Coordinates of C-alpha atoms and ligand atoms in Angstrom, one line a residue:
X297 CA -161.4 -54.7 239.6
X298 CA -159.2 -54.0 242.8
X299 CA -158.3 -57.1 244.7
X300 CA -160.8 -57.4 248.0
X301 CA -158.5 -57.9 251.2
X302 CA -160.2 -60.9 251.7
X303 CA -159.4 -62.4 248.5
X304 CA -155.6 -61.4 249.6
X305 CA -155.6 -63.2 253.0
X306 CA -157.5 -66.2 251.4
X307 CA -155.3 -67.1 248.3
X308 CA -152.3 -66.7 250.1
X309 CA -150.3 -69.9 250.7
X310 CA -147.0 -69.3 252.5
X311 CA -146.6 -72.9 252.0
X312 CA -147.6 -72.6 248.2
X313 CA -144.4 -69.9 247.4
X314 CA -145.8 -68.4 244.2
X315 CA -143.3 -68.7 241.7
X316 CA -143.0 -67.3 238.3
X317 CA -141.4 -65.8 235.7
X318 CA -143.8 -63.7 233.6
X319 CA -143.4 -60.9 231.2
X320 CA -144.5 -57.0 231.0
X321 CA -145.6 -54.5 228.8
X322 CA -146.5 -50.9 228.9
X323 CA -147.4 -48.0 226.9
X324 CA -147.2 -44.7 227.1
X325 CA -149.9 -42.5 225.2
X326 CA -149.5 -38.6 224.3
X327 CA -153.0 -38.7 223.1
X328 CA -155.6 -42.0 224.5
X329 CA -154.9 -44.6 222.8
X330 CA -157.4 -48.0 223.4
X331 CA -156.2 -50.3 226.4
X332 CA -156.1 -52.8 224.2
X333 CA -153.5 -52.1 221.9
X334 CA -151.5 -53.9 224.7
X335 CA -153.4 -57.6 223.5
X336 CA -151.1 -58.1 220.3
X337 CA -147.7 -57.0 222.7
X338 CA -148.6 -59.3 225.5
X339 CA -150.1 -62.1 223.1
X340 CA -145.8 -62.0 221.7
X341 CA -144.5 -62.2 225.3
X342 CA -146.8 -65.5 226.1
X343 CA -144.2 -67.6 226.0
X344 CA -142.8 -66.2 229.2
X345 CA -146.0 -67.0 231.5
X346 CA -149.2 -68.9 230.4
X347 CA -150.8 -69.0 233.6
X348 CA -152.3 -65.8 234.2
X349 CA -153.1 -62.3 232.3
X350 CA -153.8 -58.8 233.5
X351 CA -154.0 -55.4 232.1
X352 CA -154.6 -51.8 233.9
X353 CA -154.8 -48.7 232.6
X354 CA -155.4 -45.2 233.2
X355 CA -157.9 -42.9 232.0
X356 CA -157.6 -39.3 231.5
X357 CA -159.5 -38.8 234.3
X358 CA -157.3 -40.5 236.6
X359 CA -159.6 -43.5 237.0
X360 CA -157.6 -47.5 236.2
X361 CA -159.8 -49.8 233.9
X362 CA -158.3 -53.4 235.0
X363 CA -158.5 -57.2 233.4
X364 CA -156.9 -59.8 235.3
X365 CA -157.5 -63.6 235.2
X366 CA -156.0 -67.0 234.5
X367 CA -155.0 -68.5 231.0
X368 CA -153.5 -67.2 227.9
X369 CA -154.2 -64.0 226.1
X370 CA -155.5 -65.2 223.2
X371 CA -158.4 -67.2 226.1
X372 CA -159.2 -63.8 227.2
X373 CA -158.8 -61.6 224.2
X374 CA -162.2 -60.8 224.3
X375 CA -162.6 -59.6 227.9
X376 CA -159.6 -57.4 228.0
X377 CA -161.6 -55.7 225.6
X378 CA -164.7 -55.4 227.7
X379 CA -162.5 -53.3 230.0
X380 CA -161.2 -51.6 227.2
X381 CA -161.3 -47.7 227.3
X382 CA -158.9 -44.9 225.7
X383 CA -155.8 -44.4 228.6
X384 CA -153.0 -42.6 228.1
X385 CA -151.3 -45.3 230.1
X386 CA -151.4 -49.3 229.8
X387 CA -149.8 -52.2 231.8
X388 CA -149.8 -55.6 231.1
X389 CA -148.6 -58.5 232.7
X390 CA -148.4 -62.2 231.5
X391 CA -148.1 -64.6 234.3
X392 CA -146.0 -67.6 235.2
X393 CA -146.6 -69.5 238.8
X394 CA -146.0 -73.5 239.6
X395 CA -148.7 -73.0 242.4
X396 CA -152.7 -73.7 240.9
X397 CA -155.0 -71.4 241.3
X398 CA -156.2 -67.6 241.0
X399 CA -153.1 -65.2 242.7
X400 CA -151.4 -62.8 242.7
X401 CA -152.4 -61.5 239.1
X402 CA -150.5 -58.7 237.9
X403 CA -150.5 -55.6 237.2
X404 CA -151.4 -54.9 241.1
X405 CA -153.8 -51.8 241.7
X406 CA -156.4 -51.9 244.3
X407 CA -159.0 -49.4 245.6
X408 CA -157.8 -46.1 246.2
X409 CA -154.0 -46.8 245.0
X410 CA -151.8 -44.2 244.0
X411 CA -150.0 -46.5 241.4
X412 CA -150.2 -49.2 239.7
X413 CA -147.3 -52.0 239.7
X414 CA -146.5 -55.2 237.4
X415 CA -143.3 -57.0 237.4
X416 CA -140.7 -59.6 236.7
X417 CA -138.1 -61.1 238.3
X418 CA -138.0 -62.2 242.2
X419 CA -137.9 -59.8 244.4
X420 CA -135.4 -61.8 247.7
X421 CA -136.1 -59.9 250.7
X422 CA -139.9 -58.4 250.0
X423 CA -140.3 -59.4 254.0
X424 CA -137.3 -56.9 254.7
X425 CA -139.8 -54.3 252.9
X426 CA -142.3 -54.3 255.6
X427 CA -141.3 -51.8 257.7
X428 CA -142.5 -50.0 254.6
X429 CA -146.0 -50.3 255.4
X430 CA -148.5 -49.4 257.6
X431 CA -148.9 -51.8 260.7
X432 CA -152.0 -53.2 259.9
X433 CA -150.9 -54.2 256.4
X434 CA -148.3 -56.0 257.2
X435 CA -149.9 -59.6 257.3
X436 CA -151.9 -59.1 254.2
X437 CA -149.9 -60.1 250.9
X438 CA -149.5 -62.8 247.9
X439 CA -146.0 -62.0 246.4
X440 CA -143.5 -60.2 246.9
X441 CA -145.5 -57.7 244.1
X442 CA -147.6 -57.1 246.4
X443 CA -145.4 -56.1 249.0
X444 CA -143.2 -53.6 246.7
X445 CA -147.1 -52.6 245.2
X446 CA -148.0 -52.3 248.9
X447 CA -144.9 -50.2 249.9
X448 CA -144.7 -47.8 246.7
X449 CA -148.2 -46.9 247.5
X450 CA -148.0 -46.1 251.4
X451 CA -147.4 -42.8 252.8
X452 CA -148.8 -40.8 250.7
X453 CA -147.5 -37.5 251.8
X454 CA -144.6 -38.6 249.6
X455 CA -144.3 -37.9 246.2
X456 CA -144.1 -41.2 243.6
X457 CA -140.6 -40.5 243.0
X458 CA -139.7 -39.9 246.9
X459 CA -141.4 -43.5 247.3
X460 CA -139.1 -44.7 244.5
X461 CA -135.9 -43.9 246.4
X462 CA -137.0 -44.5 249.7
X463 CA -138.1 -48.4 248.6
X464 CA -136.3 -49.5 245.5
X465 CA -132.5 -49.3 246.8
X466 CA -133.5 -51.5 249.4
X467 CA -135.0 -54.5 247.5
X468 CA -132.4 -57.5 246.4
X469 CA -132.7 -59.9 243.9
X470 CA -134.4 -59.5 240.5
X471 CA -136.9 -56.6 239.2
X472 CA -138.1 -55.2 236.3
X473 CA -140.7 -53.2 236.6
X474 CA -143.5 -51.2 235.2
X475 CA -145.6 -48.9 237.0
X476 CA -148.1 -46.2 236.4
X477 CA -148.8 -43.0 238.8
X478 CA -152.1 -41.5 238.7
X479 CA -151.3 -38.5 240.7
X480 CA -148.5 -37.5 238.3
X481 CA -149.6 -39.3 235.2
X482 CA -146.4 -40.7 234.2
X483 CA -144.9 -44.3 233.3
X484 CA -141.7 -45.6 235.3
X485 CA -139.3 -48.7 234.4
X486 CA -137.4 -49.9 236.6
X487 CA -134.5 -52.4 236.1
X488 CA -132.1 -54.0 239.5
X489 CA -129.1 -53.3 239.4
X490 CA -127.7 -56.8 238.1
X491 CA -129.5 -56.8 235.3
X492 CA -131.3 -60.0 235.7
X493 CA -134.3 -59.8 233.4
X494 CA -134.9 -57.9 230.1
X495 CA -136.8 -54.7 230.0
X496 CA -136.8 -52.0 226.9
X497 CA -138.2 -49.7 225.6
X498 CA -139.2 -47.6 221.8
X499 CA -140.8 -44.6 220.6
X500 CA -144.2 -45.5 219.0
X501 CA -144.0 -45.4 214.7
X502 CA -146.6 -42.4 214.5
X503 CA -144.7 -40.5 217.7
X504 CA -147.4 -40.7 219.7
X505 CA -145.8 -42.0 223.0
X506 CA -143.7 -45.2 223.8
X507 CA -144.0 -49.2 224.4
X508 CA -142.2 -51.1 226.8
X509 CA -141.9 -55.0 226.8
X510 CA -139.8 -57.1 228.5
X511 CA -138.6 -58.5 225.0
X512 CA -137.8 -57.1 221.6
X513 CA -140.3 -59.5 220.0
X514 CA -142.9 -57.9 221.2
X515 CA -142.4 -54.7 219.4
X516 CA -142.8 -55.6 216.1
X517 CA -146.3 -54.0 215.5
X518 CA -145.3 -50.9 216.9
X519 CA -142.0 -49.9 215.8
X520 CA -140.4 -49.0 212.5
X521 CA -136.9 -49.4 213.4
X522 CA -135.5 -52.0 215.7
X523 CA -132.8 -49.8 215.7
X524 CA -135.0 -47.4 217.8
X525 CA -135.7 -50.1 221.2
X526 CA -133.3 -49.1 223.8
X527 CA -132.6 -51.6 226.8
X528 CA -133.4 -50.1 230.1
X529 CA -129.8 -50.1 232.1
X530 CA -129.6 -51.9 234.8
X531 CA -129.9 -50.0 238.5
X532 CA -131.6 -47.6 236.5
X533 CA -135.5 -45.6 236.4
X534 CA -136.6 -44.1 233.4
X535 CA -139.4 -41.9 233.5
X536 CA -141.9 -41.4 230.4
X537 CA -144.5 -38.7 230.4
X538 CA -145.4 -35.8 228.4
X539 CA -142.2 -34.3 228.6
X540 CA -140.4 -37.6 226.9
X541 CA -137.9 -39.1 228.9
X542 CA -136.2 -38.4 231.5
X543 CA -133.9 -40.3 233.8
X544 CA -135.0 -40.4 237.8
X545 CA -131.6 -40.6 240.4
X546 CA -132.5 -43.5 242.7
X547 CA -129.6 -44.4 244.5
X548 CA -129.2 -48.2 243.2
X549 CA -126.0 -49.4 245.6
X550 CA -123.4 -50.5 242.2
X551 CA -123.1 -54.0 241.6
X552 CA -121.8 -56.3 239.0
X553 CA -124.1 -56.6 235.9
X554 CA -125.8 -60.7 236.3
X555 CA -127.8 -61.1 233.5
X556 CA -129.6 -64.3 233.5
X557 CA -128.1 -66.4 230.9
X558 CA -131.3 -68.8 230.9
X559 CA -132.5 -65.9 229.1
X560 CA -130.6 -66.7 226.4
X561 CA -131.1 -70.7 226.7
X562 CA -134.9 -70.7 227.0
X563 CA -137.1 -68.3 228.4
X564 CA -136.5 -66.0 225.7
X565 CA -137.9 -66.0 222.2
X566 CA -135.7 -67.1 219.3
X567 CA -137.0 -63.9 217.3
X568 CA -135.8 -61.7 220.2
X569 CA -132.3 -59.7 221.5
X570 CA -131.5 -60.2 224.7
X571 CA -129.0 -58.0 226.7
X572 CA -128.0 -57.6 223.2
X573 CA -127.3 -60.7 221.5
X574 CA -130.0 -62.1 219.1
X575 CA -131.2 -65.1 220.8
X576 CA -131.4 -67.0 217.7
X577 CA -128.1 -66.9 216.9
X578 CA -127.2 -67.7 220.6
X579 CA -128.4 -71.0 220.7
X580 CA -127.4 -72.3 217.6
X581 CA -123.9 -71.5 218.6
X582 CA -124.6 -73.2 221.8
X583 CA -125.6 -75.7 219.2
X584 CA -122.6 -75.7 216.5
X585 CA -120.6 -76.1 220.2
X586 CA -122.8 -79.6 221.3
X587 CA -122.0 -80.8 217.9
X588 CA -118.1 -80.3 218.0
X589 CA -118.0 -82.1 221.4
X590 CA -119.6 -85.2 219.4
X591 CA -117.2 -84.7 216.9
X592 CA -114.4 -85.3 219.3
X593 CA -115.4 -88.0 220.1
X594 CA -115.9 -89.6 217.0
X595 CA -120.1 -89.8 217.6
X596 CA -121.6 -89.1 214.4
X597 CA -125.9 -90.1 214.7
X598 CA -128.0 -91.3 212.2
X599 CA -131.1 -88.7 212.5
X600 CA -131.2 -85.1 214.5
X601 CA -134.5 -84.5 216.5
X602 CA -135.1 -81.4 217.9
X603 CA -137.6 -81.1 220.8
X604 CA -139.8 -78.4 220.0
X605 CA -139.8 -76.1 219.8
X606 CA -137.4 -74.9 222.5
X607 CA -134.6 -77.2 221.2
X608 CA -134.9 -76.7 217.7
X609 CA -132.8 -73.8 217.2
X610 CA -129.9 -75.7 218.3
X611 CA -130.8 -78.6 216.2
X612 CA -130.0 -76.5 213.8
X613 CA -126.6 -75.6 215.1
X614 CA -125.6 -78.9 216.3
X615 CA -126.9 -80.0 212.5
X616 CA -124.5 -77.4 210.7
X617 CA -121.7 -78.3 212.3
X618 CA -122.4 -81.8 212.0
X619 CA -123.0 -81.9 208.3
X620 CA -120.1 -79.6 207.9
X621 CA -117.8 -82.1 209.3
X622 CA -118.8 -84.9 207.4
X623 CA -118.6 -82.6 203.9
X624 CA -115.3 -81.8 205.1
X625 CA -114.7 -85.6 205.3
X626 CA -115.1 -86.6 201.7
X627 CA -118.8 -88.5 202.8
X628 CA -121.5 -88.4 200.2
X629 CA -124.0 -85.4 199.9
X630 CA -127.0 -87.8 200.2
X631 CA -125.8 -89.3 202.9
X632 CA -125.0 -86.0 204.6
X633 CA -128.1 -84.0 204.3
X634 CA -129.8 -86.9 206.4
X635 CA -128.4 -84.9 209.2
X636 CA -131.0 -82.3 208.5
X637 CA -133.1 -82.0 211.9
X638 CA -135.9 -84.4 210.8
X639 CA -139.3 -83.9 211.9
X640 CA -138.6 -86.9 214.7
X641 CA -141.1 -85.5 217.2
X642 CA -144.3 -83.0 216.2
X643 CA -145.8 -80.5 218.7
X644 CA -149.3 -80.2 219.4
X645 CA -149.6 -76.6 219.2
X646 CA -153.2 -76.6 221.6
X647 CA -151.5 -77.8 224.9
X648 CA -149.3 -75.4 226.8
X649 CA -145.8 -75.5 227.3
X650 CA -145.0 -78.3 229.8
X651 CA -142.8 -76.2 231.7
X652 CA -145.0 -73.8 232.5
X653 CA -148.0 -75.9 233.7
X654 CA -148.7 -75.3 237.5
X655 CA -149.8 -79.0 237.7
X656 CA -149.2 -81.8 236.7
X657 CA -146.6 -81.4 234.6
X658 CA -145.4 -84.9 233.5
X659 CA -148.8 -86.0 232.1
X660 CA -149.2 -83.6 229.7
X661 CA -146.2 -84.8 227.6
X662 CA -147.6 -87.8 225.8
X663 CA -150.6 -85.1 225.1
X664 CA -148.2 -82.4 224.0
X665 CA -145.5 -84.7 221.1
X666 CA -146.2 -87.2 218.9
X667 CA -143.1 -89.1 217.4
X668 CA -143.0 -90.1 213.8
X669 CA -141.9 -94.0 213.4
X670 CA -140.8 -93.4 210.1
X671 CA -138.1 -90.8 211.3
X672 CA -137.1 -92.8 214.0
X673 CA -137.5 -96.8 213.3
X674 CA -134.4 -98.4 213.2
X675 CA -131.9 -95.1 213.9
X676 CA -129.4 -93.9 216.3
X677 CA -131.3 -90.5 217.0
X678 CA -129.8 -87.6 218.9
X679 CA -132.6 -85.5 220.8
X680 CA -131.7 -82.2 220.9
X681 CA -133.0 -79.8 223.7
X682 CA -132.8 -76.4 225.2
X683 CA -131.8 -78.0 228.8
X684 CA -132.4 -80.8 230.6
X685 CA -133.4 -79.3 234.1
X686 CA -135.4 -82.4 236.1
X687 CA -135.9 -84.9 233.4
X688 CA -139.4 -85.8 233.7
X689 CA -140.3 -84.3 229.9
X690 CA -137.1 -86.2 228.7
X691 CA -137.5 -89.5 229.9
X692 CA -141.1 -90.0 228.2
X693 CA -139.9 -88.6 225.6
X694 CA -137.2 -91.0 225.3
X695 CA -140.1 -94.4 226.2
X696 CA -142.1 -92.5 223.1
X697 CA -138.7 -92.6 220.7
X698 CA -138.2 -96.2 221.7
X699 CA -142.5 -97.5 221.4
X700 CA -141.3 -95.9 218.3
X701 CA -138.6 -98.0 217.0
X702 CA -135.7 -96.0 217.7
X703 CA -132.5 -98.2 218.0
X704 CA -130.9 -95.7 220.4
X705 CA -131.5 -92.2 221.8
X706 CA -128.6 -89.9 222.9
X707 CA -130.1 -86.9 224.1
X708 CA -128.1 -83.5 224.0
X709 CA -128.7 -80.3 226.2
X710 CA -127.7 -76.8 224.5
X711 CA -127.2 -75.8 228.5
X712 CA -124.6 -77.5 231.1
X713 CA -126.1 -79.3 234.1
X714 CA -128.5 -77.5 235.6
X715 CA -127.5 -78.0 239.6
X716 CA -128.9 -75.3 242.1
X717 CA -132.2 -73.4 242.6
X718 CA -133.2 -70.3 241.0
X719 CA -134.3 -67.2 243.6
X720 CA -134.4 -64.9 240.9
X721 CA -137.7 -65.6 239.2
X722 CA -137.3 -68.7 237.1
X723 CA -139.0 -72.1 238.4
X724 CA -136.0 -74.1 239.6
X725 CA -136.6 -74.1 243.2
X726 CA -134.2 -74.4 246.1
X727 CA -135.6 -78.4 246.0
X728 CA -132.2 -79.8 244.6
X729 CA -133.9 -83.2 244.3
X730 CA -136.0 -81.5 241.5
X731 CA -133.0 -81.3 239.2
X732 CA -132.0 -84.2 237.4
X733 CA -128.4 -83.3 237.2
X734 CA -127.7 -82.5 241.1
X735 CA -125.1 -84.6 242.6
X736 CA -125.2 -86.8 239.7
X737 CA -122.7 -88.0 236.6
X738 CA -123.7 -87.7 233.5
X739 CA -124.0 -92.0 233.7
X740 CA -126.3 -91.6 236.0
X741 CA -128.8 -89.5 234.5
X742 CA -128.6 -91.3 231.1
X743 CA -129.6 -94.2 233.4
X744 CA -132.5 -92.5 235.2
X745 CA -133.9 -90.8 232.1
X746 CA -133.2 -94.2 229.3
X747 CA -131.1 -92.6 227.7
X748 CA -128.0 -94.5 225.4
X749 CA -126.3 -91.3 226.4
X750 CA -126.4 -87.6 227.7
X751 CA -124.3 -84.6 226.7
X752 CA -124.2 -81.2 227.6
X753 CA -122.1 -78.5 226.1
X754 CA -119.9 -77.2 228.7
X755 CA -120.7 -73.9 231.2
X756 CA -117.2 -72.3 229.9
X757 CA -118.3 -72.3 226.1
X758 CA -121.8 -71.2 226.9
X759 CA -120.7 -68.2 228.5
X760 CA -117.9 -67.1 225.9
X761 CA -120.8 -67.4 223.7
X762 CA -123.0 -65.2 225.8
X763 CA -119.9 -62.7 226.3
X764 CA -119.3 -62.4 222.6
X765 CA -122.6 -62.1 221.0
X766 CA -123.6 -59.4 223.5
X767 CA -120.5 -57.6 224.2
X768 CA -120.5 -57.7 228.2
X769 CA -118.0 -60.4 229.0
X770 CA -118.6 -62.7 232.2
X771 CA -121.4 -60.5 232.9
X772 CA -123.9 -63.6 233.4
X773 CA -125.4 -65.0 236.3
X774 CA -124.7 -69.1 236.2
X775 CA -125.6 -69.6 239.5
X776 CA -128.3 -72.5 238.7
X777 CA -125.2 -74.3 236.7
X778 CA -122.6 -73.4 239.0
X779 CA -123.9 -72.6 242.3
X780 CA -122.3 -68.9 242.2
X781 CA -125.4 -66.7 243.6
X782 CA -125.0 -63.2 242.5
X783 CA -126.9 -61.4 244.8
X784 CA -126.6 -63.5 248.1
X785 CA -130.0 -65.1 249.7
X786 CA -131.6 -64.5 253.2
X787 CA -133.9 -67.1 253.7
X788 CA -135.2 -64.9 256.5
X789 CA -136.3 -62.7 254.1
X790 CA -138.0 -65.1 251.2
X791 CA -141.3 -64.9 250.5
X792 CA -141.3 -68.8 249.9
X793 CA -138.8 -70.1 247.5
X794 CA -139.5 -67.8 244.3
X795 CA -142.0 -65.6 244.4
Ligands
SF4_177 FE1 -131.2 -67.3 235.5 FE2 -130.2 -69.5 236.5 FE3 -129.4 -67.1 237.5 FE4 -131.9 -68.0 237.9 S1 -130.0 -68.9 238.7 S2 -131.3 -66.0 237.2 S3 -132.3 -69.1 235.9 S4 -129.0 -68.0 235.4

C-alpha cells in the first residue's frame, strides 16, 4: 500500500514538474462506516482530475487500508472496494497531472506514518519546507504533497497539532487539505489563507459523523440540507473527531482573500457553489455579458453552438440575452427561437476531458466531438466556450465546423484572455508560449485558430459578476488574465512549474 522509497526516487522527474489540480474528500465516522462510501463522493468530483485515484482510511485499530492508481473512479470502482474495510476515517483524492505516468498518487501515507495527507492546490515554496525534515529525506520526494506529507509526519515527539503550526504558516501558495491522524484519531481541513480552492464541509443525514469535499456537488448523497455544508474559511483548520468540531489556532499570517475565479469559469461543476455563488448561474451571466458585447456591435449569428460541455452553460446565457434582444426588436418568434443553442457539436461521453489528458492532448479532439452538418451547413455559427486558454481544442474544432459546411465561425470565450501561468494548481504553466492569447490581439488569434472572429467578455465584468453572486467583492485572484500574482513566486523555491 505505502509508497517504496524506491518507487519515490524513481518516478520523480524534476524536469517533469507534476502538475495538477485534483479534488478531495473525506469522511468522518462516529461509528465505521465502509471505505467505500467515499466512491459515489469522489465519482462527483471527477471532473476536477481524471488521471489518478486514491483512497486511505483508517481502521479502528489504528491500521490505514489504501487504493491508489491511475484512471477514473468509475475504472477502479471495483478495487477500491477490494481495500474496502469499516474506518472511522476516509480520504480520497482524485488526481489531475499533465506529466504521464504513475506519481505522486494521493492521499500520501507510507509505512509507519503518523498521518495521512491528500490535497489540492499548489503548494509554491514546498523546497523552503525542507528544513522540515530529517536529513536523509530531504532528496526523496514527488510533489510538493509529499514534502508537506513528509514534514507533517517528522518529529514525532510533536503532537499532530504542534506539527500543524510549526509547518502550515510557513507554506505559500494554494492548499486545501485533508488529513487523517492515527495517533489521535481525528480529521483536519485545512484551507491557505487566500482562499484559493474550495473545501467544505456537512454533517452526515443520519448524524453519524461528517463529509468533506472540495465541492458542494459532491454532497448530494449524503446530506439532507444544502443549507447544512459550511465552506471551510480560508487561513483556517477545522478539526473533526468525536467531540464534533472544533477550530485549531494555527497562526495563518492574514492576507487578502484570492479565490480562484477559474473556479467559477471551468474547473468547477455547474451543479456546484463556489465561494458562494452557484456556478451555474455564474457562467451564464458571464454568458448574458458575451451576448450584450455582440449586441453592441450590431453581430447577431445565425445558430449558437456550445462546446460541451464546459461552454454550454453560457450558451445558454449568451442565447437569452440574444433572443431577448431580438424579441425586444419586433423580429418574428420563429425566427428568434433559432437562437436556441443547437446541438452544433455532440460529445462522446467515453473519451476524457481534453484538458485533462497528460498526453497528447490535441489528438484526442476529433475523437472526443462530432459536428452535425445539418446544424451547421450554410450558417454563421457562434461557438461558445468556457475559455480559450492555448487554442489547440478550438482551432480543430473550428476545421470540423468548416469540413462541415459552416459559412463562418465566430468563437466566443465566457473568460477574458487567458495571459500568464498559473502556480497555484491549475495547468497553465509559466510557458507563456502555451497560451494562445499572450502578447497577441484578438486579430491575431482569430487568424491562428480560423476563426471569422474571437470575443471575450471583458476581465472587469467577469469579476463584478463573481463579486456579486458571492458577496466578497474583488476578492478574486485574476492573475492568469491579468498578470496580478497574489501570493508572490520564488522560483527558488518551486517544485517545477505547478506541482
Ligand atoms: Fe485560478 Fe488563474 Fe489564479 Fe491560477 S492564476 S489560481 S487559474 S485565477
Amino acid at each position: 500500500m505505502a509508497l517504496a522509497e524506491s518507487d519515490i526516487a524513481a518516478l520523480y522527474n524534476p524536469e517533469n514538474g507534476l502538475r495538477h489540480n485534483c479534488g478531495v474528500a473525506a469522511f468522518y465516522f462516529n461509528t465505521p462506516r465502509p471505505l467505500s462510501n467515499l466512491v459515489p463522493v469522489l465519482a462527483a468530483l471527477n471532473h476536477r482530475g481524471e488521471e489518478g485515484v486514491g483512497v486511505v482510511g483508517l481502521l479502528p485499530d489504528g491500521t490505514m487500508s489504501a487504493f491508489r492508481d491511475e484512471g477514473i473512479v468509475r475504472d477502479n470502482a471495483s478495487r477500491i472496494l477490494d481495500a474496502n474495510a469499516d474506518v472511522t476515517i476516509a480520504l480520497g483524492h482524485d488526481r489531475y497531472s499533465t506529466s504521464g505516468g504513475a506519481c505522486a498518487w494521493q492521499p500520501f501515507c507510507e509505512e509507519g506514518d503518523r498521518v495521512a495527507t491528500a490535497h489540492n492546490g499548489n503548494i509554491t515554496n514546498p523546497l523552503g519546507l525542507l528544513h522540515e525534515l530529517p536529513e536523509d529525506e530531504r532528496a526523496i520526494f514527488v510533489s510538493d504533497t509529499h514534502v508537506l506529507h513528509k514534514a507533517l509526519n517528522a518529529k514525532p515527539e510533536q503532537t499532530i497539532e504542534q506539527r500543524l503550526q510549526a509547518v502550515l504558516p510557513q507554506l505559500e501558495g494554494a492548499f486545501s487539505l485533508t488529513i487523517a491522524d492515527r495517533e489521535t484519531g481525528a480529521l483536519y481541513l485545512v484551507r491557505d489563507p487566500s482562499g484559493f480552492r474550495p473545501l467544505h464541509y456537512a454533517p452526515l443525514k443520519d448524524g453519524n459523523g461528517f463529509v468533506a469535499a472540495s465541492e458542494t456537488v459532491a454532497f448530494t448523497q449524503f446530506v439532507d440540507d444544502t443549507a447544512s455544508i459550511v465552506e471551510v474559511p480560508r487561513g483556517s483548520c477545522v478539526r473533526i473527531d468525536a467531540n464534533g468540531i472544533t477550530e485549531v489556532p494555527i497562526g495563518f499570517p492574514k492576507t487578502d482573500a484570492a479565490h480562484c475565479i477559474f473556479e467559477l469559469v471551468y474547473l468547477g461543476s455547474p451543479a456546484s457553489e463556489i465561494f458562494g455563488a452557484k456556478v451555474h448561474r455564474f457562467r451564464k451571466e458571464c454568458g448574458n455579458a458575451l451576448a450584450q458585447e455582440d449586441i453592441a456591435l450590431g453581430f447577431v449569428p445565425d445558430v449558437i453552438v456550445p462546446v460541451r460541455d464546459s461552454g454550454a452553460t453560457a450558451a445558454n446565457g449568451y442565447s437569452e440575452s440574444m433572443m431577448r434582444y431580438l424579441i425586444e426588436h419586433g423580429h418574428d418568434p420563429s425566427e428568434v427561437t433559432q437562437r436556441m443553442p443547437q446541438e452544433g457539436l455532440l460529445r462522446n461521453n467515453y473519451v476524457r476531458r481534453t484538458f485533462i489528458l497528460p498526453d497528447g492532448r490535441g489528438d484526442a479532439v476529433a475523437e472526443k466531438f462530432t459536428v452535425v452538418p445539418d446544424v451547421v451547413r450554410g450558417k454563421k455559427v457562434v461557438l461558445v466556450d468556457d475559455s480559450v486558454v492555448r487554442g489547440n481544442t478550438m482551432t480543430k474544432l473550428i476545421r470540423m465546423m468548416r469540413e462541415a459546411g459552416a459559412l463562418e465561425v465566430h468563437v466566443r470565450s465566457a473568460s477574458p484572455q487567458v495571459k500568464h501561468g498559473c502556480y497555484y494548481g491549475v495547468d497553465f504553466t509559466g510557458e507563456k508560449e502555451e497560451l494562445i492569447a499572450t502578447n497577441r490581439t484578438e486579430a491575431d488569434i482569430a487568424t491562428i485558430i480560423d476563426a471569422d472572429s474571437i470575443g471575450y467578455i471583458r476581465l472587469n465584468d467577469m469579476v463584478a459578476i463573481a463579486s456579486r453572486l458571492t458577496g466578497r467583492k474583488n476578492g478574486f485572484c485574476t492573475a492568469c488574465f491579468d498578470g496580478k500574482y497574489p501570493v508572490p513566486i520564488n522560483q527558488e523555491l518551486l517544485l517545477g512549474k505547478s506541482c
